[in-house]
Short mmCIF file of C-alpha atoms and ligand atoms in Angstrom, two decimals:
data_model
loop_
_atom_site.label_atom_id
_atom_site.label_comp_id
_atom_site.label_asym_id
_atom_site.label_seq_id
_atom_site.Cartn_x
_atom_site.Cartn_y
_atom_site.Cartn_z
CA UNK A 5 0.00 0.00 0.00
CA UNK A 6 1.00 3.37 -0.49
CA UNK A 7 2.57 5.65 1.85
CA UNK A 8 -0.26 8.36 1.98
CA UNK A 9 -1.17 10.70 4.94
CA UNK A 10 -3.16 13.88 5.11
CA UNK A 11 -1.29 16.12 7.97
CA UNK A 12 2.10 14.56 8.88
CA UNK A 13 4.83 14.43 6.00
CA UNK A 14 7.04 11.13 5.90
CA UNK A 15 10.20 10.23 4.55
CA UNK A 16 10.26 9.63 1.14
CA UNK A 17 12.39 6.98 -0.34
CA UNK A 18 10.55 5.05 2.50
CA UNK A 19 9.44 2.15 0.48
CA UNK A 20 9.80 -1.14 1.22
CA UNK A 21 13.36 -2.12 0.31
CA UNK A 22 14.43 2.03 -0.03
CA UNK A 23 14.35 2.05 -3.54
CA UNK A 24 13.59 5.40 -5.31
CA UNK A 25 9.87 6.06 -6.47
CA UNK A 26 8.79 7.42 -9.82
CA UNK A 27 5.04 8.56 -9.31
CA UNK A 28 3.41 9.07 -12.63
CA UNK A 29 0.64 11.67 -13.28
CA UNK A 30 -2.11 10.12 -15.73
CA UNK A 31 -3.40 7.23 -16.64
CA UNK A 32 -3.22 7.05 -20.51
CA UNK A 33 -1.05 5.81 -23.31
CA UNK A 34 1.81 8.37 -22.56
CA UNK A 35 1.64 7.62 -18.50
CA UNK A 36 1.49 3.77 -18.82
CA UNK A 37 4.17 4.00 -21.54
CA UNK A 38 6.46 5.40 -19.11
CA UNK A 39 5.50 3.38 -15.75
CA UNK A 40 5.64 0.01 -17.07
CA UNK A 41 9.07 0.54 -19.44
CA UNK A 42 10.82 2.33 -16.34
CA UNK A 43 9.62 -0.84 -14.03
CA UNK A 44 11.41 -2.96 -16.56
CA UNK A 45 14.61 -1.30 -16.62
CA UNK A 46 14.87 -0.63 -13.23
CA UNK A 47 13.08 -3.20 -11.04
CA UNK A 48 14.29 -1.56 -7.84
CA UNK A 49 12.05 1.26 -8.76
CA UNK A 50 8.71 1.87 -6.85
CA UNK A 51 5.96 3.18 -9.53
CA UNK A 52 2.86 4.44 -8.78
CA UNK A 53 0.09 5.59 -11.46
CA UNK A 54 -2.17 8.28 -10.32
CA UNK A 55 -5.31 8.82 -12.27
CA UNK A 56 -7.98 11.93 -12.05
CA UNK A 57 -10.64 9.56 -13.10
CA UNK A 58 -12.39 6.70 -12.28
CA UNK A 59 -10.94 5.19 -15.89
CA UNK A 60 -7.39 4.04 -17.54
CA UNK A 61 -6.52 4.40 -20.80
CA UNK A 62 -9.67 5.79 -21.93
CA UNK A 63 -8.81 7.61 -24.82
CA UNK A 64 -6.49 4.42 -25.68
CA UNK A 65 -10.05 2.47 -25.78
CA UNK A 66 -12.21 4.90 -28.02
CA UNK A 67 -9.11 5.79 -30.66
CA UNK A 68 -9.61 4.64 -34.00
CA UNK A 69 -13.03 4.35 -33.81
CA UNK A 70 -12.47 1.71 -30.96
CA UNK A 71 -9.36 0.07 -32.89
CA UNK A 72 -6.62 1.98 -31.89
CA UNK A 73 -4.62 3.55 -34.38
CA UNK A 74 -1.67 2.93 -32.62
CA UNK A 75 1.02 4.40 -35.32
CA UNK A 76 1.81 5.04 -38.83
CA UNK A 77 3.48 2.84 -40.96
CA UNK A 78 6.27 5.61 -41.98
CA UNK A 79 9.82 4.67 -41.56
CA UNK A 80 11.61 7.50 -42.11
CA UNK A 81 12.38 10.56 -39.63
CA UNK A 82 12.55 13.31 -42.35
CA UNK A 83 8.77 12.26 -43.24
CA UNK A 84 7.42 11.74 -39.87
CA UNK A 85 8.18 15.07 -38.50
CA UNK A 86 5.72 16.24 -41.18
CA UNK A 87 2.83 15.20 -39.57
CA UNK A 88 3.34 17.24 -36.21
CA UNK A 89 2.16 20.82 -37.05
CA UNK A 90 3.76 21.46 -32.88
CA UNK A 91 6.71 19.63 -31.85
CA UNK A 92 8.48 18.82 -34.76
CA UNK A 93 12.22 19.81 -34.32
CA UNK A 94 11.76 18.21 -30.78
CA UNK A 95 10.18 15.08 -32.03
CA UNK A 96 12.83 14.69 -34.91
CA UNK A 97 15.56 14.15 -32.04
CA UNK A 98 13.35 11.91 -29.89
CA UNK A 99 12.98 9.54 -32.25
CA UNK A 100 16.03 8.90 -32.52
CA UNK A 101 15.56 7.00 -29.48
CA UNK A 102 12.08 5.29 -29.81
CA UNK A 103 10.96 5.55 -33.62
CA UNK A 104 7.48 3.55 -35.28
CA UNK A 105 9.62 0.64 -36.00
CA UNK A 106 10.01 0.31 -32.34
CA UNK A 107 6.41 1.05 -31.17
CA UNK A 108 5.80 -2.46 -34.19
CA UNK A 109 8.56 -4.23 -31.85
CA UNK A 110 7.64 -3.35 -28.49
CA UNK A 111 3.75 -4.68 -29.23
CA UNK A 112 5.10 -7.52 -31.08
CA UNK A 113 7.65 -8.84 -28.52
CA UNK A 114 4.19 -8.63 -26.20
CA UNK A 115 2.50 -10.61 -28.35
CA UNK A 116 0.73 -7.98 -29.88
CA UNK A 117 0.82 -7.50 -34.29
CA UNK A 118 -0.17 -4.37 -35.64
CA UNK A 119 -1.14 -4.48 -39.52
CA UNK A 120 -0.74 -1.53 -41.93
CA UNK A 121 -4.17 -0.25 -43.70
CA UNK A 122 -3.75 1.25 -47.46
CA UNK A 123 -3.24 4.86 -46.10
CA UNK A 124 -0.72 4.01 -43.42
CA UNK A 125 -2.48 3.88 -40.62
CA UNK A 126 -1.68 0.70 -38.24
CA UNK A 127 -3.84 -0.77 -36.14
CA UNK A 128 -3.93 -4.12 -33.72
CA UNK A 129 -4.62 -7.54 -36.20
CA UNK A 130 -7.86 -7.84 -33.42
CA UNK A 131 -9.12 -4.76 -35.16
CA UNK A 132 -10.21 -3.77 -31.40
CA UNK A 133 -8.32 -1.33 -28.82
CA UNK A 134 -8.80 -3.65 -25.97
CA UNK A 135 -6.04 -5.34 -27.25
CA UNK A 136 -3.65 -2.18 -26.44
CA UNK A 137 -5.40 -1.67 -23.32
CA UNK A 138 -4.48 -5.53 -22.39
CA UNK A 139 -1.42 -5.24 -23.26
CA UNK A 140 -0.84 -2.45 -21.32
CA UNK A 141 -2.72 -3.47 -18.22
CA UNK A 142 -0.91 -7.10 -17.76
CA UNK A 143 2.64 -5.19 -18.33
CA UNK A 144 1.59 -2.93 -14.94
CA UNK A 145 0.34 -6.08 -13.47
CA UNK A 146 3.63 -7.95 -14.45
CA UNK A 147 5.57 -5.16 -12.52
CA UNK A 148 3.44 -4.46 -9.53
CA UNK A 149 3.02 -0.91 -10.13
CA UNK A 150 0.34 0.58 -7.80
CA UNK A 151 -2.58 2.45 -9.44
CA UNK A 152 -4.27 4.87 -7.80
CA UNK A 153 -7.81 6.02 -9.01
CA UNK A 154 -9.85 9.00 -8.59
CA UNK A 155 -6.84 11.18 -7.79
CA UNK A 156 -6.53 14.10 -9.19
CA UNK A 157 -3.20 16.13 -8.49
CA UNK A 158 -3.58 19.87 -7.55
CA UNK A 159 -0.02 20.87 -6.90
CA UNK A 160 3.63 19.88 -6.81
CA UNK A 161 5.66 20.84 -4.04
CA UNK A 162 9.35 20.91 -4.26
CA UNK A 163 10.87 19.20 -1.40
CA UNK A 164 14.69 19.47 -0.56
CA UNK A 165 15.01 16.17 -2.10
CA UNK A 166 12.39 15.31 -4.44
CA UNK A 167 8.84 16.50 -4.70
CA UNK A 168 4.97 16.02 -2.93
CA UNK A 169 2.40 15.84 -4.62
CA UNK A 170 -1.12 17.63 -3.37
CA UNK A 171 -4.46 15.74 -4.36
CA UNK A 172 -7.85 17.65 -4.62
CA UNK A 173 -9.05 15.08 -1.75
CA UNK A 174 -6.77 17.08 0.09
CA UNK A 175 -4.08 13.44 0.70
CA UNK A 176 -0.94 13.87 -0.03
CA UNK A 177 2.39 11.64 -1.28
CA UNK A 178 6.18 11.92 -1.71
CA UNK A 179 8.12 10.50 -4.27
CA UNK A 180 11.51 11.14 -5.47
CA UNK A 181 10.52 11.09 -9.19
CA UNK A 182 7.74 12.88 -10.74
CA UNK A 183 6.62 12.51 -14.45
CA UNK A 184 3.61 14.72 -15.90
CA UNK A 185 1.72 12.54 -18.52
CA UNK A 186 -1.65 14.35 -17.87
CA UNK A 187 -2.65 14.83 -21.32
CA UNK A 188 -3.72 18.23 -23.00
CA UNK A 189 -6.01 20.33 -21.40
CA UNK A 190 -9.14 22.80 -23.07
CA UNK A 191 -8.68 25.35 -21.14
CA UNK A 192 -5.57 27.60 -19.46
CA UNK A 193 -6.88 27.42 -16.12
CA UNK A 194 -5.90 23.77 -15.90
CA UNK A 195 -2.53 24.06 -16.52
CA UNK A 196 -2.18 26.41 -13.38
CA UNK A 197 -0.91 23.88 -11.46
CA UNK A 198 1.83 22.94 -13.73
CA UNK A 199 2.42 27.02 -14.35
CA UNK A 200 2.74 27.09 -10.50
CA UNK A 201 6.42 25.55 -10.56
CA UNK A 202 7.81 27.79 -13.25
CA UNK A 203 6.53 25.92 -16.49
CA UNK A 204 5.30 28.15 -19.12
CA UNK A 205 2.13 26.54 -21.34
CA UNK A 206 1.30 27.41 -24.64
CA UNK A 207 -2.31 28.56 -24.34
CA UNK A 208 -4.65 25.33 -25.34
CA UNK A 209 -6.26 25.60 -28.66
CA UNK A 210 -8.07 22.73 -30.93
CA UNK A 211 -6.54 21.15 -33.53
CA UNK A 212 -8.31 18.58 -35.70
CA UNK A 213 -11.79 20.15 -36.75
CA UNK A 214 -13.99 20.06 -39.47
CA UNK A 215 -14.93 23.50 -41.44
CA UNK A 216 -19.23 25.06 -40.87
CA UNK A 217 -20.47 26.48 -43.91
CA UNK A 218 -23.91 27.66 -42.53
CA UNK A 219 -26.22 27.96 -45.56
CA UNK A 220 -24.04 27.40 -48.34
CA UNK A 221 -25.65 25.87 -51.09
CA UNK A 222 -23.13 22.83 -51.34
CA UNK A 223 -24.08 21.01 -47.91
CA UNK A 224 -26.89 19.60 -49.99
CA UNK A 225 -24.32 17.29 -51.67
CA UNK A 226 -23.55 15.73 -47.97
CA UNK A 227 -21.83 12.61 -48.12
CA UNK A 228 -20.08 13.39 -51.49
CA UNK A 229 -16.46 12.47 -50.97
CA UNK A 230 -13.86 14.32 -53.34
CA UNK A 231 -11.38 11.89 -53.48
CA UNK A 232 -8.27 14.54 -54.42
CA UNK A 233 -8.46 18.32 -53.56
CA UNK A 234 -6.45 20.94 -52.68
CA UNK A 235 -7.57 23.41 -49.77
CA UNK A 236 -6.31 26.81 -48.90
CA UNK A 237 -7.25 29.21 -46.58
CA UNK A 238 -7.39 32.34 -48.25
CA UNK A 239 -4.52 34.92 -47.12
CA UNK A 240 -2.42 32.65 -45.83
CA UNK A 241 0.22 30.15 -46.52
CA UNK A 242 -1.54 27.18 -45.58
CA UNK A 243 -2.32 24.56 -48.20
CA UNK A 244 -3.24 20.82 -47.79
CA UNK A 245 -3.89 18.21 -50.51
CA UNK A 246 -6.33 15.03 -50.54
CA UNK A 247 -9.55 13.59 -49.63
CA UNK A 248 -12.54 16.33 -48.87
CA UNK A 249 -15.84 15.16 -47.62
CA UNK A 250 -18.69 17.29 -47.79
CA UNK A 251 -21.07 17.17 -44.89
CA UNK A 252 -24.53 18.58 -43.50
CA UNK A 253 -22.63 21.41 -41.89
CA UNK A 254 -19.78 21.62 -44.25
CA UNK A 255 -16.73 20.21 -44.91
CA UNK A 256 -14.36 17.33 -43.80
CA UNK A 257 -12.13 14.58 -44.51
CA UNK A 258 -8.88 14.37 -44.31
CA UNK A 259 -7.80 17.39 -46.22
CA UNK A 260 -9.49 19.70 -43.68
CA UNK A 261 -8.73 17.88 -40.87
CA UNK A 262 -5.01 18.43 -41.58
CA UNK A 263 -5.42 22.22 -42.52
CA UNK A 264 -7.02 22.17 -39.60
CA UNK A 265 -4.36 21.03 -37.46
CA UNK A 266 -1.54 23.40 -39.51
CA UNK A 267 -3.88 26.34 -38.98
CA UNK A 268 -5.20 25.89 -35.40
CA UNK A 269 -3.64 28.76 -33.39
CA UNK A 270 -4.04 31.25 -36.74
CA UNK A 271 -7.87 30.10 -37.60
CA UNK A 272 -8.03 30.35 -33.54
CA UNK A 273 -7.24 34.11 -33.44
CA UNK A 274 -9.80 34.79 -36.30
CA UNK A 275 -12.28 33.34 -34.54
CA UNK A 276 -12.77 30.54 -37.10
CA UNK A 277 -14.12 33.21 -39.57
CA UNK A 278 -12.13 33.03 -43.27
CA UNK A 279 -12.34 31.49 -46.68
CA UNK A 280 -11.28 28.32 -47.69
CA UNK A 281 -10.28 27.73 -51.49
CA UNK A 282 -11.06 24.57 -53.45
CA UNK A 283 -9.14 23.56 -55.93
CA UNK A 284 -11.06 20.63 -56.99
CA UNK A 285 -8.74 19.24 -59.82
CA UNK A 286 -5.29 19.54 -57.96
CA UNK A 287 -3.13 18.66 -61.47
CA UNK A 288 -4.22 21.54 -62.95
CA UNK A 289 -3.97 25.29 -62.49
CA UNK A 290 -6.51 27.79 -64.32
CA UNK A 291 -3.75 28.35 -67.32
CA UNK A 292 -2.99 24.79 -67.75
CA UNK A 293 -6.99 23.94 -67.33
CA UNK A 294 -7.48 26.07 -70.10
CA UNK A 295 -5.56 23.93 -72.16
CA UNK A 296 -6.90 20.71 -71.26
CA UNK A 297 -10.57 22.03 -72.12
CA UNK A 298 -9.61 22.90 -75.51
CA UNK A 299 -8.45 18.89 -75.74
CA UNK A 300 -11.93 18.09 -74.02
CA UNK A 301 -13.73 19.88 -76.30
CA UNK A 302 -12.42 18.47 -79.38
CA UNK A 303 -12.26 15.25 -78.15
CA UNK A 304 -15.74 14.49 -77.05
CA UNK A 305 -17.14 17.68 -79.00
CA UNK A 306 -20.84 16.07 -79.22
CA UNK A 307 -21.35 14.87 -75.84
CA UNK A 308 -23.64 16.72 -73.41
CA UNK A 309 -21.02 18.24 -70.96
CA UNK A 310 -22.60 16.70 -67.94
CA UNK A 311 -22.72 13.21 -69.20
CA UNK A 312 -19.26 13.52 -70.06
CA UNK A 313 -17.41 14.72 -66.42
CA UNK A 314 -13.36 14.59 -67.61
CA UNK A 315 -11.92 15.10 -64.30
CA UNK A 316 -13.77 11.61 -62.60
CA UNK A 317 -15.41 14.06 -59.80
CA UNK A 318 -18.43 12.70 -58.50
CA UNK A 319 -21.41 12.87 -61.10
CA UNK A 320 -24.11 14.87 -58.32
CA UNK A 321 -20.56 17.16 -57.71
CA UNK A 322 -20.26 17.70 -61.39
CA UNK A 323 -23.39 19.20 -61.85
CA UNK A 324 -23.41 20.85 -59.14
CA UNK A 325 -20.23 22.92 -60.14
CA UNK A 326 -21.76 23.10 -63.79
CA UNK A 327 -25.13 24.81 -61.67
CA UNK A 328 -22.67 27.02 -60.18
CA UNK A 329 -20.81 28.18 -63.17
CA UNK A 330 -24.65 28.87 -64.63
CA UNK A 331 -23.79 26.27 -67.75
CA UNK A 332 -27.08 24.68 -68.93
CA UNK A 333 -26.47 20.78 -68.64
CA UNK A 334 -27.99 19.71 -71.90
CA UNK A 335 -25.03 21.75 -73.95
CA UNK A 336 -22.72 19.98 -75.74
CA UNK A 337 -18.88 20.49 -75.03
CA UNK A 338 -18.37 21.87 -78.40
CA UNK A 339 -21.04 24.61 -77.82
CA UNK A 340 -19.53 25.84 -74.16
CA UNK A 341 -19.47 29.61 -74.74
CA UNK A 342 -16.10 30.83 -73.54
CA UNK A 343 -17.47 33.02 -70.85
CA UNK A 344 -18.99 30.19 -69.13
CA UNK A 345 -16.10 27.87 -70.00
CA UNK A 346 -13.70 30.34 -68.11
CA UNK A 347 -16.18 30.73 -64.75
CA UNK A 348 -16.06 26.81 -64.74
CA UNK A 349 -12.30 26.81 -64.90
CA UNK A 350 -12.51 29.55 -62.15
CA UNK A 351 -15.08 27.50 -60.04
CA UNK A 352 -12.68 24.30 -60.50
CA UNK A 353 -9.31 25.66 -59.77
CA UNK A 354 -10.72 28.39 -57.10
CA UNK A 355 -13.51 27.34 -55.50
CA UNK A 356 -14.23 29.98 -52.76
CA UNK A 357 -15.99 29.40 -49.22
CA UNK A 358 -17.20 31.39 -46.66
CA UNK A 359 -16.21 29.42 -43.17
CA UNK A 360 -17.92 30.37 -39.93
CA UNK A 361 -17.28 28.20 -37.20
CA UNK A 362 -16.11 24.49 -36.33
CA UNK A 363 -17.01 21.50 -35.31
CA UNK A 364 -14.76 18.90 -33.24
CA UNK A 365 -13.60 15.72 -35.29
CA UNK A 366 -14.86 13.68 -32.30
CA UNK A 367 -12.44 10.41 -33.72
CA UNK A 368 -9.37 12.49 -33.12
CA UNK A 369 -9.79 15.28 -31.11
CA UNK A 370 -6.33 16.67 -29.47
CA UNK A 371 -6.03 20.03 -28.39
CA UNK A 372 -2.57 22.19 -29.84
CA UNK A 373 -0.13 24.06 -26.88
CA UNK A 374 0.73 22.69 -23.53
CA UNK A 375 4.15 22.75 -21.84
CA UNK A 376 6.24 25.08 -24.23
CA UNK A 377 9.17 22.36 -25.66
CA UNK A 378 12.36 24.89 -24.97
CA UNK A 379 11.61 23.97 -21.08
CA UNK A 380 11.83 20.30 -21.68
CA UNK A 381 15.28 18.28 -22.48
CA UNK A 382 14.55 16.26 -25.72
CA UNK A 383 16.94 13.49 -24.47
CA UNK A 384 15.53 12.92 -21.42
CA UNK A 385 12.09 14.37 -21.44
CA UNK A 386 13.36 15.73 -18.10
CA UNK A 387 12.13 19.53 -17.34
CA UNK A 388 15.15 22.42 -17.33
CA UNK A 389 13.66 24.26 -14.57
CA UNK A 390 13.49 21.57 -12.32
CA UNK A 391 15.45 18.35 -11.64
CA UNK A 392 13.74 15.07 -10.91
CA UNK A 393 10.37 16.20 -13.34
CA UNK A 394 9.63 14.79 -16.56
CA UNK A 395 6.72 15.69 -18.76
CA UNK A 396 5.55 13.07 -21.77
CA UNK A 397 2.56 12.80 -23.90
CA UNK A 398 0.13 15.71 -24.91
CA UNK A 399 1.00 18.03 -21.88
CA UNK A 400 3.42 19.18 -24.34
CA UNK A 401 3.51 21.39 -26.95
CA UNK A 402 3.16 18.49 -29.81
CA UNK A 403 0.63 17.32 -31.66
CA UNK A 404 0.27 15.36 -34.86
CA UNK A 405 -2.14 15.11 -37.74
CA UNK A 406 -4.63 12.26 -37.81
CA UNK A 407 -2.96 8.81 -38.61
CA UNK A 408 -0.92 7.42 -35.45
CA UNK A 409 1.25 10.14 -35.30
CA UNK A 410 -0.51 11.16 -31.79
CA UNK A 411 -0.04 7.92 -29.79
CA UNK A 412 3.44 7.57 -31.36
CA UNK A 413 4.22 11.03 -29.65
CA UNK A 414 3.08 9.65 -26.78
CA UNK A 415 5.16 6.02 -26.78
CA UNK A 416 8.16 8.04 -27.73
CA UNK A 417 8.22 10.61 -25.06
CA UNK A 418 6.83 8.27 -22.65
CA UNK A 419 9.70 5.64 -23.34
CA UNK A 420 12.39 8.41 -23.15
CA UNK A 421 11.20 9.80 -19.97
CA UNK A 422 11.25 5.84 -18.95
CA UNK A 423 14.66 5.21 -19.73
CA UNK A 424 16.04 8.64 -18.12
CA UNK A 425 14.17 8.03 -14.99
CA UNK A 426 15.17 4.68 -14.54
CA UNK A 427 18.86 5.21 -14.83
CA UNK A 428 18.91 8.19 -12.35
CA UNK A 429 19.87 6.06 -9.28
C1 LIG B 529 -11.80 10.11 -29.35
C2 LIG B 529 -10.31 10.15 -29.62
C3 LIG B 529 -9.74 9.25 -30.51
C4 LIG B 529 -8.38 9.28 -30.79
N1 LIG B 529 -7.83 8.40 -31.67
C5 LIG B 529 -6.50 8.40 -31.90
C6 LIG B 529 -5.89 7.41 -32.72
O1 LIG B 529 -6.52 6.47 -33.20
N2 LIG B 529 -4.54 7.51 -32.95
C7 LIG B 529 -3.78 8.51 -32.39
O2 LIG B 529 -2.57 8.54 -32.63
N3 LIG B 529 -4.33 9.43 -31.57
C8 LIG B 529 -5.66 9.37 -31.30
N4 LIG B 529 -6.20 10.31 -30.46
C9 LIG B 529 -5.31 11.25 -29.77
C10 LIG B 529 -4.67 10.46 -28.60
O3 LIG B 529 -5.69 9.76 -27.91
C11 LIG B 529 -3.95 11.38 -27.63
O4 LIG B 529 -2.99 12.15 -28.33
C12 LIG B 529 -3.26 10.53 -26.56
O5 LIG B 529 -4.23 9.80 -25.85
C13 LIG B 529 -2.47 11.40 -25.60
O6 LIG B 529 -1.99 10.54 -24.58
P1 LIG B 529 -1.59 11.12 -23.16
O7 LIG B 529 -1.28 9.94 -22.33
O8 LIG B 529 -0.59 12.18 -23.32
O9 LIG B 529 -2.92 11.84 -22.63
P2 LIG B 529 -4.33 11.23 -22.25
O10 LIG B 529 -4.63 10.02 -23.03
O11 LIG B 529 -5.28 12.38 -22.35
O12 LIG B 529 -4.17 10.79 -20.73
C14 LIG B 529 -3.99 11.74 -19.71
C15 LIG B 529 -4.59 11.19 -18.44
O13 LIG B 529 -4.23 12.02 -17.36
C16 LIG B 529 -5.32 12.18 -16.51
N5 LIG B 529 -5.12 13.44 -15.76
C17 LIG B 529 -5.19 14.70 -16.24
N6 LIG B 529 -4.92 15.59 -15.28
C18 LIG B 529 -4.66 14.88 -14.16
C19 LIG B 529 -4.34 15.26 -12.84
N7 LIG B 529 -4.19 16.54 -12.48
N8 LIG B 529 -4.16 14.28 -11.91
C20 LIG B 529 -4.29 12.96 -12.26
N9 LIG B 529 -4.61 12.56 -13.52
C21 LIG B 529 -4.78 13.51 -14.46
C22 LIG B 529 -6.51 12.21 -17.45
O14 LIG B 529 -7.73 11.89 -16.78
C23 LIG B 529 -6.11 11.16 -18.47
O15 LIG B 529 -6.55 9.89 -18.13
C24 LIG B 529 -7.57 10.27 -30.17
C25 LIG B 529 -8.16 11.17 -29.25
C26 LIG B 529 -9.50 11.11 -28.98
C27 LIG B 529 -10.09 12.07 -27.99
#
């Protein structure tokens, strides 16, 4: 049982045999990560796992659509680092230490195979998370590290040697070891207790959300999937490529959801009010468009133009953008007048949208900011301020795109932290 007490302090180090203890903050993916590979590198090590809530590894459970999409099948650094609009540089030297190829061995040497789907994404063979969460469970049950539910910490306390921690039930615990894997936060406020011992935080914003489009006309084509785009928010750099699903409210699919993520502290400050521009044949740009119509046109000069859709968009999208361009459907390519020809060529290359508001991507919600990375030693995931305190897993200022790339954040940093901790004897 665990040392705890609500008035008098103890000593800590006071553990059974005397060996150190490592108390971890959080109960998901990055938290267990780190408990159960520090208990297997340093067996003298006492670990305990506090948790806010009355669940572990809840987000670990409903990921993926309850499957878990535990990483990405990408193998090389340079491409990785891509996918993290936050975190990048940081991430790029981390794993070095714990890459993809050994999140595949770790779950593999635990009897656990992930299998790659066509766009990457990898997944448990059992198609269900509850194969991660068992995993994970029988390695802290393999190791005797305590759990300890319903605990949320309120404060950290710097002792001369090592650190209490302050629960809202107003208990208390020492430890020598302390490592922050409490996830990302909505709001500021929550991080006070973290900004209470120096840290600075990146103020919390959403990433990974889907685009309103109150009223516009093209909601009624809901469900239509664009299988290749290109989105841009107008007046700025940002620019994404691939597949765009139009819903009741507006749009999604993966294309948003990662201009989403690159934009979320700028689309943030505007108060998710701008203009997104389609660009709904990606090959082509309005000059080079141009030229391909003239081929159309001779080509198929007889056919009605919206029997005849060159660019394999979606038939109901087709007419839609023919509607739009005010081109009567019945026409035949070779009679196109060349004013409406050129607004079609406008409406494909540079579609424009008025955006006014988000909604949450509820599969793969993370929030951007946290701990800012320049207080937070890459190679040990140790904090600069203070000795003895690691941070891993969303607290931090990373976050990924959809695809893996946020649990593989979290094995990486958790692992690090792991291997730091357990070798600081
Ligand atoms: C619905 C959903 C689906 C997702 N699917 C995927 C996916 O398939 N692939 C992917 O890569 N990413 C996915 N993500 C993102 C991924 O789940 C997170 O990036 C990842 O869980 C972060 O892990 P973490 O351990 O850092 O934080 P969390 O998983 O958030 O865990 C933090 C834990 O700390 C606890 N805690 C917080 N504060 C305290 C405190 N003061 N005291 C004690 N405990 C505290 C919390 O209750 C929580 O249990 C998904 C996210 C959501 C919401």
């Amino acid at each position: 049982m665990l040392n705890e007490y609500t008035s008098e302090p103890h000593n800590f180090s006071a553990f059974g045999d005397g060996g150190k203890r490592l108390v971890v903050i959080g109960g998901g993916a990055a938290g267990f990560f780190c408990a159960v590979n520090a208990a297997k590198m340093n067996p003298s090590l006492k670990i305990t796992l506090v948790e806010k809530s009355g669940k572990l590894l809840s987000k670990v459970s409903v990921s993926g659509g309850g499957r878990c999409n535990v990483t990405h099948a990408c193998f090389s650094m340079a491409d990785m680092v891509k996918k993290y609009p936050r975190g990048a540089s940081f991430l790029k030297k981390a794993f070095h230490q714990f890459f993809t190829t050994d999140t595949i061995e770790w779950f593999k040497e635990r009897g656990v195979e992930l299998k790659t789907e066509a766009d990457g994404r990898m997944f448990p063979v059992s198609n269900t998370s509850q194969t991660i969460v068992d995993c994970l469970m029988q390695e802290v049950n393999k190791y005797g590290i305590e759990i300890l539910m319903n605990k949320e910490v309120k404060a950290l306390n710097k002792l001369s040697t090592g650190w209490q921690l302050l629960f809202s039930n107003e208990t208390s615990l020492e430890t020598d070891f302390i490592c922050v894997a409490s996830g990302g936060y909505p709001k500021s406020t929550q991080f006070e207790w973290l900004q209470k011992i120096g840290h600075t935080v990146e103020s919390p914003v959403p990433s990974l959300f889907t685009f309103n489009m109150p009223g516009n006309p093209i909601t009624a084509l809901m469900g239509i999937v664009a299988e290749n785009v290109s989105v841009k928010i107008a007046g700025t750099k940002l620019t994404e490529q691939g597949p765009l699903l139009i819903t009741h409210w507006g749009m999604s699919g993966p294309a948003i959801l990662k201009l989403s993520a690159w934009g979320a502290r700028q689309l943030a400050v505007n108060n998710y009010k701008f203009t997104v521009i389609v660009n709904w044949v990606p090959a082509y740009n309005e000059q080079t468009l141009k030229d391909k119509f003239q081929q159309v046109r001779f080509d198929v000069a007889a056919q009605k133009i919206s029997n005849r859709n060159p660019f394999l968009l979606p038939q109901r999208l087709w007419s839609y953008l023919l509607q739009q361009a005010g081109i009567n459907e019945e026409i035949r390519w070779a009679d196109l007048p060349a004013k409406e020809q050129n607004k079609l060529i406008k409406i494909l290359c540079t579609h424009e949208f008025a955006v006014n508001g988000k909604t949450t991507f509820k599969e793969e919600f993370v929030t951007a900011g946290g701990i800012v990375l320049s207080e937070i030693d890459y190679n040990t995931m140790e904090s600069k301020l203070e000795l003895n305190l690691f941070f891993c897993g969303e607290v931090m200022d990373t976050d990924g795109v959809t695809g893996g790339f946020n649990f593989q954040n979290a094995w990486t940093t958790g692992f690090i932290a792991a291997k730091a901790i357990a070798g600081r004897q």
